[in-house]
Tab-separated table of C-alpha atoms and ligand atoms in Angstrom:
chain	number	residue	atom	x	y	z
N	1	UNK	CA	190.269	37.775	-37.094
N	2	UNK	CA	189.816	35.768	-34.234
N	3	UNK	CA	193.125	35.979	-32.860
N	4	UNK	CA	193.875	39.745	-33.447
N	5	UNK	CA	190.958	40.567	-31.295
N	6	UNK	CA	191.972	38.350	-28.593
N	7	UNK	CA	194.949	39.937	-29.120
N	8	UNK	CA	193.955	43.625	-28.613
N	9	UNK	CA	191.354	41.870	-25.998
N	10	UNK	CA	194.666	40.790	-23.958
N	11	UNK	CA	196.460	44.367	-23.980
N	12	UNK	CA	193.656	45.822	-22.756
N	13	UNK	CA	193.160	43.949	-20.381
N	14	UNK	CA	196.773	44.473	-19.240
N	15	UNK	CA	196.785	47.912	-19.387
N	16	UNK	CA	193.768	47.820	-16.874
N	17	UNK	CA	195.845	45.529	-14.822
N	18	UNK	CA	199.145	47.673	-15.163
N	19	UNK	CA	196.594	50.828	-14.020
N	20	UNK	CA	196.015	48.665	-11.032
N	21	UNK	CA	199.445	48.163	-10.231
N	22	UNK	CA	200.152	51.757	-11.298
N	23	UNK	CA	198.596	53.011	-7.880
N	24	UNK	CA	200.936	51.669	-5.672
N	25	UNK	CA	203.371	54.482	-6.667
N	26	UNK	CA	202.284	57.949	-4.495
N	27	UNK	CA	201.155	60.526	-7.396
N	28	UNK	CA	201.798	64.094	-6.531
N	29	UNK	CA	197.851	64.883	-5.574
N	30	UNK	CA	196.386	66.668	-8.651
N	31	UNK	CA	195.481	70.454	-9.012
N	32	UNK	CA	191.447	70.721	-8.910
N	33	UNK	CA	190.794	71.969	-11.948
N	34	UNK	CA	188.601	75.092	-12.465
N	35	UNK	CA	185.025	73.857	-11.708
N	36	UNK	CA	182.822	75.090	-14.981
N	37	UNK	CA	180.330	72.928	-14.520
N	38	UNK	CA	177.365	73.297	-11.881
N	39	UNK	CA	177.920	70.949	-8.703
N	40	UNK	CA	175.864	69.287	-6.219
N	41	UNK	CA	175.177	70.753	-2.606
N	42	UNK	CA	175.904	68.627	0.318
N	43	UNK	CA	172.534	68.282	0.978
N	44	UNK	CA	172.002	67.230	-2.600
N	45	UNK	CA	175.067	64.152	-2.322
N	46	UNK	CA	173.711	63.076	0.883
N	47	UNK	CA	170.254	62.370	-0.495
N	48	UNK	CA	171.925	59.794	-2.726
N	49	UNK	CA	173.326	57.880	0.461
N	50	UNK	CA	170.469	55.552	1.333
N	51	UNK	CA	170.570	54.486	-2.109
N	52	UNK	CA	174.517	54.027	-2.422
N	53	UNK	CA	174.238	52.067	0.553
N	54	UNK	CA	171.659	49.673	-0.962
N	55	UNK	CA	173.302	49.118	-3.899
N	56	UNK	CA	176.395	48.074	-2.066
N	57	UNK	CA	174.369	45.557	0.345
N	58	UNK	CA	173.253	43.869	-3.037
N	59	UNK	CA	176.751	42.348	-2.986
N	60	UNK	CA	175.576	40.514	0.167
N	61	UNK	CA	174.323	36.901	0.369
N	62	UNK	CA	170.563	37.081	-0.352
N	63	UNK	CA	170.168	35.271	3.456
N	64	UNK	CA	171.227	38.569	4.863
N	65	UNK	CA	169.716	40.610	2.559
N	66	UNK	CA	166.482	39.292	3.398
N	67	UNK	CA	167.069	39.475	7.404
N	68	UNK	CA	168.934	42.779	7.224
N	69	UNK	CA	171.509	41.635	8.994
N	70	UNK	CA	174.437	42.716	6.261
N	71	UNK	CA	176.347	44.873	8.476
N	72	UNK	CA	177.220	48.152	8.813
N	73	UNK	CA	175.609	48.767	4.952
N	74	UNK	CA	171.815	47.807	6.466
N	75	UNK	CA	172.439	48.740	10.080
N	76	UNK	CA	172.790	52.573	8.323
N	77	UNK	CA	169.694	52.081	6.218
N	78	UNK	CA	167.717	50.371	9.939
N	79	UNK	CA	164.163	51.142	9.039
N	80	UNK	CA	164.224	49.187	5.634
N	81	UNK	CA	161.828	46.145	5.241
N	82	UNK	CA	163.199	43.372	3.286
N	83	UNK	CA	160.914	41.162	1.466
N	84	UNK	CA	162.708	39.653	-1.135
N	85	UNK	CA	166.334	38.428	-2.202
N	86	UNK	CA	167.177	35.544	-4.889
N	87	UNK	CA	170.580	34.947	-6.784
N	88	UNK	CA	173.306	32.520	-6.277
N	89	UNK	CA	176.509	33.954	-6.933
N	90	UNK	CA	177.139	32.029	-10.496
N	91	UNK	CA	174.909	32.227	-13.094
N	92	UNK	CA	171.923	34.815	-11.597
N	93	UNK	CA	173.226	38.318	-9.537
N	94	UNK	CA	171.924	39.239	-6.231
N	95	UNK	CA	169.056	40.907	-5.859
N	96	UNK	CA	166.523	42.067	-3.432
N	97	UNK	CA	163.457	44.045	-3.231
N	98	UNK	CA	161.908	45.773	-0.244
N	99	UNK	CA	160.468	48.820	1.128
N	100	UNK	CA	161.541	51.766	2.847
N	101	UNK	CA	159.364	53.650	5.021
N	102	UNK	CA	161.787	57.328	5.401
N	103	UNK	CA	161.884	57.192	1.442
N	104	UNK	CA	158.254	55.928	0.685
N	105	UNK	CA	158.889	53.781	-1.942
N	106	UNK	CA	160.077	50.427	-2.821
N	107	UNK	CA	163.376	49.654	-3.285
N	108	UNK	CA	164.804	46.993	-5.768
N	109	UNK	CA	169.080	46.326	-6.115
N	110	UNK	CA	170.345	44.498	-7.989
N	111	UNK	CA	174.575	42.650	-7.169
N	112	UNK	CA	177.587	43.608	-9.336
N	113	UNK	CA	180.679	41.676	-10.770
N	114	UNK	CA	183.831	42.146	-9.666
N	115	UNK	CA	186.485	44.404	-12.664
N	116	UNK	CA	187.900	41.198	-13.610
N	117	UNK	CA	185.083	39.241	-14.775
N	118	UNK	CA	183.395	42.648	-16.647
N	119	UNK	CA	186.412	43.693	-18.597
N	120	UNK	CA	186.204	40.567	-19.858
N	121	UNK	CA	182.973	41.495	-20.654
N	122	UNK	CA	183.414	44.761	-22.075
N	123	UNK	CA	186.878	44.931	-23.872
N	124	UNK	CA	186.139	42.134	-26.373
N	125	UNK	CA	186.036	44.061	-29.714
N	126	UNK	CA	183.387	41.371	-30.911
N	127	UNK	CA	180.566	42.208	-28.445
N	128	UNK	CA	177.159	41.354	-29.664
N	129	UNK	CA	173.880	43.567	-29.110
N	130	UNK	CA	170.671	42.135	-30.161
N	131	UNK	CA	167.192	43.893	-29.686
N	132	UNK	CA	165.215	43.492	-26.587
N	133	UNK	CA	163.050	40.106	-26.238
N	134	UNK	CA	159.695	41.056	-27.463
N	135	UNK	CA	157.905	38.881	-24.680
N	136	UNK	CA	159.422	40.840	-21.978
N	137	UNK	CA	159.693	44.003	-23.784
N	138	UNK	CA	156.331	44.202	-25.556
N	139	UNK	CA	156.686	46.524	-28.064
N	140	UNK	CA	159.631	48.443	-27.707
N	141	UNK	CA	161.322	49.619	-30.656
N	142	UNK	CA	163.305	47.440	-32.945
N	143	UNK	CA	165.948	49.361	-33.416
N	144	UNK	CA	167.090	49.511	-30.125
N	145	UNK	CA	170.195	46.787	-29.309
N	146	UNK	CA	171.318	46.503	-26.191
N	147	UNK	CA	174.959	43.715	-24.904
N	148	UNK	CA	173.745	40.538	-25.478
N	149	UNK	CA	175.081	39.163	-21.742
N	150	UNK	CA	173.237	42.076	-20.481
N	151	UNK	CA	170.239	41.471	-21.833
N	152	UNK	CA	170.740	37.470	-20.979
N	153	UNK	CA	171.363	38.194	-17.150
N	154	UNK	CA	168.739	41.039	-16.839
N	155	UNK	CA	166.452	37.919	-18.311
N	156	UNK	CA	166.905	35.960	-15.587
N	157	UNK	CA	165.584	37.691	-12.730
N	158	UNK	CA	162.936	40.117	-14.663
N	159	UNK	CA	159.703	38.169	-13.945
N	160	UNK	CA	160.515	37.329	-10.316
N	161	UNK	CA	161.505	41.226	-9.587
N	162	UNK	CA	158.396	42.187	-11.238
N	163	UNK	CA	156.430	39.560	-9.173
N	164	UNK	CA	157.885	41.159	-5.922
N	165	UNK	CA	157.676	44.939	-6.430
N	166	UNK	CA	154.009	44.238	-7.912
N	167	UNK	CA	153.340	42.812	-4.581
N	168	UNK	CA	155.496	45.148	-2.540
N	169	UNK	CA	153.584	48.220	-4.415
N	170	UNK	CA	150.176	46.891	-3.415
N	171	UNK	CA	151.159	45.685	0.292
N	172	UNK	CA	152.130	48.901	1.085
N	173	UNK	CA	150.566	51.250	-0.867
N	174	UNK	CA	152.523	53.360	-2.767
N	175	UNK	CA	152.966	54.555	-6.232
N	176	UNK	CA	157.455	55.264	-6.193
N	177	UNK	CA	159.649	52.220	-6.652
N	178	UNK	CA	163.678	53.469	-6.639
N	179	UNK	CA	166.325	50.563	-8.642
N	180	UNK	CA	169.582	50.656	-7.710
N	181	UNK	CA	173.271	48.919	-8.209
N	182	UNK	CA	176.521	49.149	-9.067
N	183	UNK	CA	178.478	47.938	-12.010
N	184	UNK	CA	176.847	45.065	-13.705
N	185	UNK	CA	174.341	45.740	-10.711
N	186	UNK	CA	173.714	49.337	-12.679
N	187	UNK	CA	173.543	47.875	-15.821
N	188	UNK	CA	170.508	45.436	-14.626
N	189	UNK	CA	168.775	48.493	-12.359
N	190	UNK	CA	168.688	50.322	-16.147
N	191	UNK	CA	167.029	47.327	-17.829
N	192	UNK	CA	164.872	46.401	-14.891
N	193	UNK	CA	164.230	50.521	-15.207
N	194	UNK	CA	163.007	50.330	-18.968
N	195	UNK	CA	160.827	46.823	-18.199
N	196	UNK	CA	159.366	47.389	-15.387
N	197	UNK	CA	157.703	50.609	-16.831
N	198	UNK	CA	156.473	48.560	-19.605
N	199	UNK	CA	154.929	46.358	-17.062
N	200	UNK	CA	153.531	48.625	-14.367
N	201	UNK	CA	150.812	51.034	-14.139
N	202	UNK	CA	151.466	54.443	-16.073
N	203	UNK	CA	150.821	56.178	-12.040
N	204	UNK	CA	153.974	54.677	-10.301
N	205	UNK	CA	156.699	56.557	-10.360
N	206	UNK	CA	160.599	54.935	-11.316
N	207	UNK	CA	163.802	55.921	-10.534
N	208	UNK	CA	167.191	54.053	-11.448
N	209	UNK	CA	170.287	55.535	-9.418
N	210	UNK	CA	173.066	53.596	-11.055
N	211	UNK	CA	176.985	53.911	-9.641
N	212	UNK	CA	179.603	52.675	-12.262
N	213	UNK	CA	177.524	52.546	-14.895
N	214	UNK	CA	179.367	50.654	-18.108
N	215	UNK	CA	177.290	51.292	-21.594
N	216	UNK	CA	174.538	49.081	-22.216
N	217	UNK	CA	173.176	49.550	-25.644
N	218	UNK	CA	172.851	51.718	-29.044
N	219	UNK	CA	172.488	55.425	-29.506
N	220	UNK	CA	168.639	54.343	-30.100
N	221	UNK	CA	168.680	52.330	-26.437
N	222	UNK	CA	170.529	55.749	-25.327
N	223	UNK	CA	167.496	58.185	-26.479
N	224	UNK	CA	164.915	55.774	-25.259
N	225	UNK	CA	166.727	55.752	-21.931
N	226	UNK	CA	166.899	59.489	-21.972
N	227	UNK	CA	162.565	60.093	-23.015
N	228	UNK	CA	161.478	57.270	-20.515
N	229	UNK	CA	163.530	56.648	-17.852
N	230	UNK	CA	164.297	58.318	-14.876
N	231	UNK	CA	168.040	58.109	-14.621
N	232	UNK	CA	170.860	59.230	-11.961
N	233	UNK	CA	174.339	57.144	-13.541
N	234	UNK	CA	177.514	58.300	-10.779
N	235	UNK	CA	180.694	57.984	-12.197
N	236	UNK	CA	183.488	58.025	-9.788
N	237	UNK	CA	187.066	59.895	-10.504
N	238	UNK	CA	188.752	57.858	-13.427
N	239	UNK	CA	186.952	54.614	-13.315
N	240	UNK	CA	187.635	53.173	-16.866
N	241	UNK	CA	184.372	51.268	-16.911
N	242	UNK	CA	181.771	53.799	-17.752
N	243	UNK	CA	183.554	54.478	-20.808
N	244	UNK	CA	183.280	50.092	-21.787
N	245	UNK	CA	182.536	49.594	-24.270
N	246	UNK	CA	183.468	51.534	-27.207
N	247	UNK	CA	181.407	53.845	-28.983
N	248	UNK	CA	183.143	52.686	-31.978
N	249	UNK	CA	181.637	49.463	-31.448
N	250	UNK	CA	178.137	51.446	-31.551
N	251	UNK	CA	177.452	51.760	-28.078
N	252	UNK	CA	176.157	55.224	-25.981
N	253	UNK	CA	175.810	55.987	-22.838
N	254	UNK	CA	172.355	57.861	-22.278
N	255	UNK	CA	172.136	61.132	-20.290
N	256	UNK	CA	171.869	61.603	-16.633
N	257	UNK	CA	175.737	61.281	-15.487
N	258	UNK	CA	176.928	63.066	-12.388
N	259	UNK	CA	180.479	62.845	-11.773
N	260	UNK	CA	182.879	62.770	-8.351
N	261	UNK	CA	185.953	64.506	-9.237
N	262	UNK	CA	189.251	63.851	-7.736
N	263	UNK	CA	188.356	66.946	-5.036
N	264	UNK	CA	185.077	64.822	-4.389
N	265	UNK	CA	182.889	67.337	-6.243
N	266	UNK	CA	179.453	66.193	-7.709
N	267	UNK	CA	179.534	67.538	-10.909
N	268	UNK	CA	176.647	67.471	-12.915
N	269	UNK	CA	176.900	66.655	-16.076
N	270	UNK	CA	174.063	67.128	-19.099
N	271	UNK	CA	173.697	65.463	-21.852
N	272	UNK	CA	174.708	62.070	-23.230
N	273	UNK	CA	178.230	61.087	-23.327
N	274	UNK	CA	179.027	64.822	-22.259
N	275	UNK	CA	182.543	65.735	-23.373
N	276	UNK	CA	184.155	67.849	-21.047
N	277	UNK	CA	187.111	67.323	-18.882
N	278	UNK	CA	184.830	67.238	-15.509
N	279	UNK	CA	182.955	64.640	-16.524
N	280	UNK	CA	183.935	60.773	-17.285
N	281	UNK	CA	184.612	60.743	-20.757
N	282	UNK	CA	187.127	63.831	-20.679
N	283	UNK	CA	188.194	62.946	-17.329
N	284	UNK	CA	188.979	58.962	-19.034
N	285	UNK	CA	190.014	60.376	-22.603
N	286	UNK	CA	191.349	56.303	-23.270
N	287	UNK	CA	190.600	53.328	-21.077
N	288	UNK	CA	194.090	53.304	-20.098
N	289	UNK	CA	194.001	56.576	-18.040
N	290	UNK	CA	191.575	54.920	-16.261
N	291	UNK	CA	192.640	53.850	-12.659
N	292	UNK	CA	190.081	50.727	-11.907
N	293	UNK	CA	189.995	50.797	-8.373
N	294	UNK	CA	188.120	53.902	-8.476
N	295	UNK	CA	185.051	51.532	-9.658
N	296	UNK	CA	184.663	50.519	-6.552
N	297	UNK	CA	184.419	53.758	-4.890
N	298	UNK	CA	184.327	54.954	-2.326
N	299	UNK	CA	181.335	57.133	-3.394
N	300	UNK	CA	180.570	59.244	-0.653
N	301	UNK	CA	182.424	57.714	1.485
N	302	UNK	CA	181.119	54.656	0.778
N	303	UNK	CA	182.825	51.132	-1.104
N	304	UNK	CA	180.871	49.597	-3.151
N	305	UNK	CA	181.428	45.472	-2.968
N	306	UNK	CA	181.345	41.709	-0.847
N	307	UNK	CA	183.999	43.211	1.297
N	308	UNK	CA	181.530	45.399	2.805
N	309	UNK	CA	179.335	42.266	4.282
L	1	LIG	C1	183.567	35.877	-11.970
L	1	LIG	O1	183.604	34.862	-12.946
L	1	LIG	C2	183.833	33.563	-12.418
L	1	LIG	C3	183.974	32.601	-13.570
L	1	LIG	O2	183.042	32.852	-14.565
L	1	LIG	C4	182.671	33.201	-11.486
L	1	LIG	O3	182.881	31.920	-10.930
L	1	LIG	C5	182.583	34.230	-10.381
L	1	LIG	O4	181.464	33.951	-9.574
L	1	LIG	C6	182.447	35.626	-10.959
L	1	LIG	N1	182.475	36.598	-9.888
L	1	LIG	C7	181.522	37.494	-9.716
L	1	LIG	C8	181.685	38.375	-8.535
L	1	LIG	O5	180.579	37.603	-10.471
L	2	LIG	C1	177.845	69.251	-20.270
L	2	LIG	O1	177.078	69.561	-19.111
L	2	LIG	C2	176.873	70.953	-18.891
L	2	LIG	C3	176.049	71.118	-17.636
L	2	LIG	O2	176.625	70.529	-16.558
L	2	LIG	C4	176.160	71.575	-20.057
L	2	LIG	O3	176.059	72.970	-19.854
L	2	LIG	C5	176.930	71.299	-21.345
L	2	LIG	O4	176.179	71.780	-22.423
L	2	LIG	C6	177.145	69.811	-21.495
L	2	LIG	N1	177.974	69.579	-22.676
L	2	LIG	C7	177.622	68.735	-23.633
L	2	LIG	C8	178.601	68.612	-24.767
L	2	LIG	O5	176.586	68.097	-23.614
């Protein structure tokens, strides 16, 4: 009934909001649990930087986006060459596509949401997947479902992104192109990810670096993900939103996770929706030991969001 899950919709949401409130009291800093699983090197984390950096300049105004003139999020990336941004902060996200000559290879990011607007998004118990659209999916398996909103905001930038990184791969002559974001900006990186492939020749290479990562689709969507895409999904300390939403409601996470524990270890973690305590869904048993603000970051340092303009 209607009402009942608005209902349950409303708790959640306040226990998400009472988590936020929650940190204002000091916590005794938490024993670092025995480390089990294998963990990233420095040099390992730090390779991720450029491209945690460019997924938090997508939350900048496409005019400085396609300057570079962001702030201290381009000035650290300053031999990137912008040649593309769209969006307008409503109805269509960020984005921007350029290339970068230290990584040799294009570079397309996509904006987030702020947590407000996606646990709206992502507690409702009455969230509808439908299959992929078959004109810009052609096809891709019918079993696969994927969050409706998703797929109806990844819609409306998929031709023009394609458009830019066809012409971005050709004007400077390389075969790697490396989608990034954060939050809903993750979410659109994974579906650009599994479109673009469909889309461009067999010899370029893609690679989807995703921070925040909520669930996008079915357990089908998840093995898909997991044979064709090449995926890197960071999950930071508690941050409820990876685990949004529920499995119950059918949907999986796909494989690929690496995980910052509260010691700021990169943990790597195998497997889809892998269960143990150093990773995000035994680290976040139930959305309400999640703390929120760890969404944002900061992942490696860096804070993911407009604030960082
Ligand atoms: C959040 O949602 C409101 C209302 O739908 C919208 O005006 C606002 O732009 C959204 N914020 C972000 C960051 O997407
Ligand atoms: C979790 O990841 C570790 C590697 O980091 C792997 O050995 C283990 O099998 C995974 N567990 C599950 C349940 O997938």
């Amino acid at each position: 009934m209607a009402s009942t899950r608005s209902c349950i919709t409303l708790i959640l949401t306040l226990a998400l909001a009472a988590s936020v409130c929650a940190i204002a009291i000091p916590k005794a800093s938490p024993i670092a649990p025995r480390q089990t699983l294998p963990t990233l090197s420095q040099d390992q984390i730090s390779a991720f930087r450029p491209y945690t950096l460019f997924a938090s300049a997508a939350y900048c105004n496409p005019s400085v986006t396609r300057t570079w003139t962001c702030g201290a999020n381009c000035d650290a990336n300053p031999g990137f060459q912008p040649l593309a941004s769209g969006g307008n902060d409503g109805t269509v996200q960020y984005w921007y596509v350029g290339f970068d000559p230290a990584l040799n290879t294009v570079i397309v990011a996509h904006q987030g949401t702020d947590s407000k607007n996606l646990t709206a998004d992502l507690t409702d118990l009455d969230i509808p997947m439908e299959k992929l659209d078959a004109s810009l999916f052609p096809g891709i398996d019918p079993s696969i479902r994927v969050h409706t909103g998703f797929a109806d905001a990844h819609a409306r930038t998929a031709q023009t992104v394609l458009a830019e990184v066809q012409a971005a791969l050709q004007q400077y002559g390389v075969q790697s192109v490396v989608i990034t974001g954060h939050s809903l900006g993750a979410v659109l990186s994974l579906l650009d990810a599994v479109y673009l492939a469909l889309h461009l020749p067999s010899s370029v290479s893609i690679r989807t670096i995703g921070y925040g990562l909520p669930r996008v689709g079915n357990s089908h969507f998840a093995s898909y993900v997991d044979a064709h895409v090449q995926l890197t999904h960071i999950t930071n300390k508690h941050d409820p939103f990876p685990i949004l939403p529920f499995q119950f409601l059918g949907f999986r996470q796909p494989a690929g996770e690496v995980h910052i524990d509260q010691a700021n270890t990169w943990v790597e973690c195998l497997g889809e929706e892998n269960g143990s305590t150093e990773c995000i869904d035994g680290a976040v048993p139930e959305v309400w030991d999640g703390t929120p603000e760890d969404h944002e970051g900061p992942y490696d340092g860096i804070v993911m969001g407009l604030g960082e303009c």
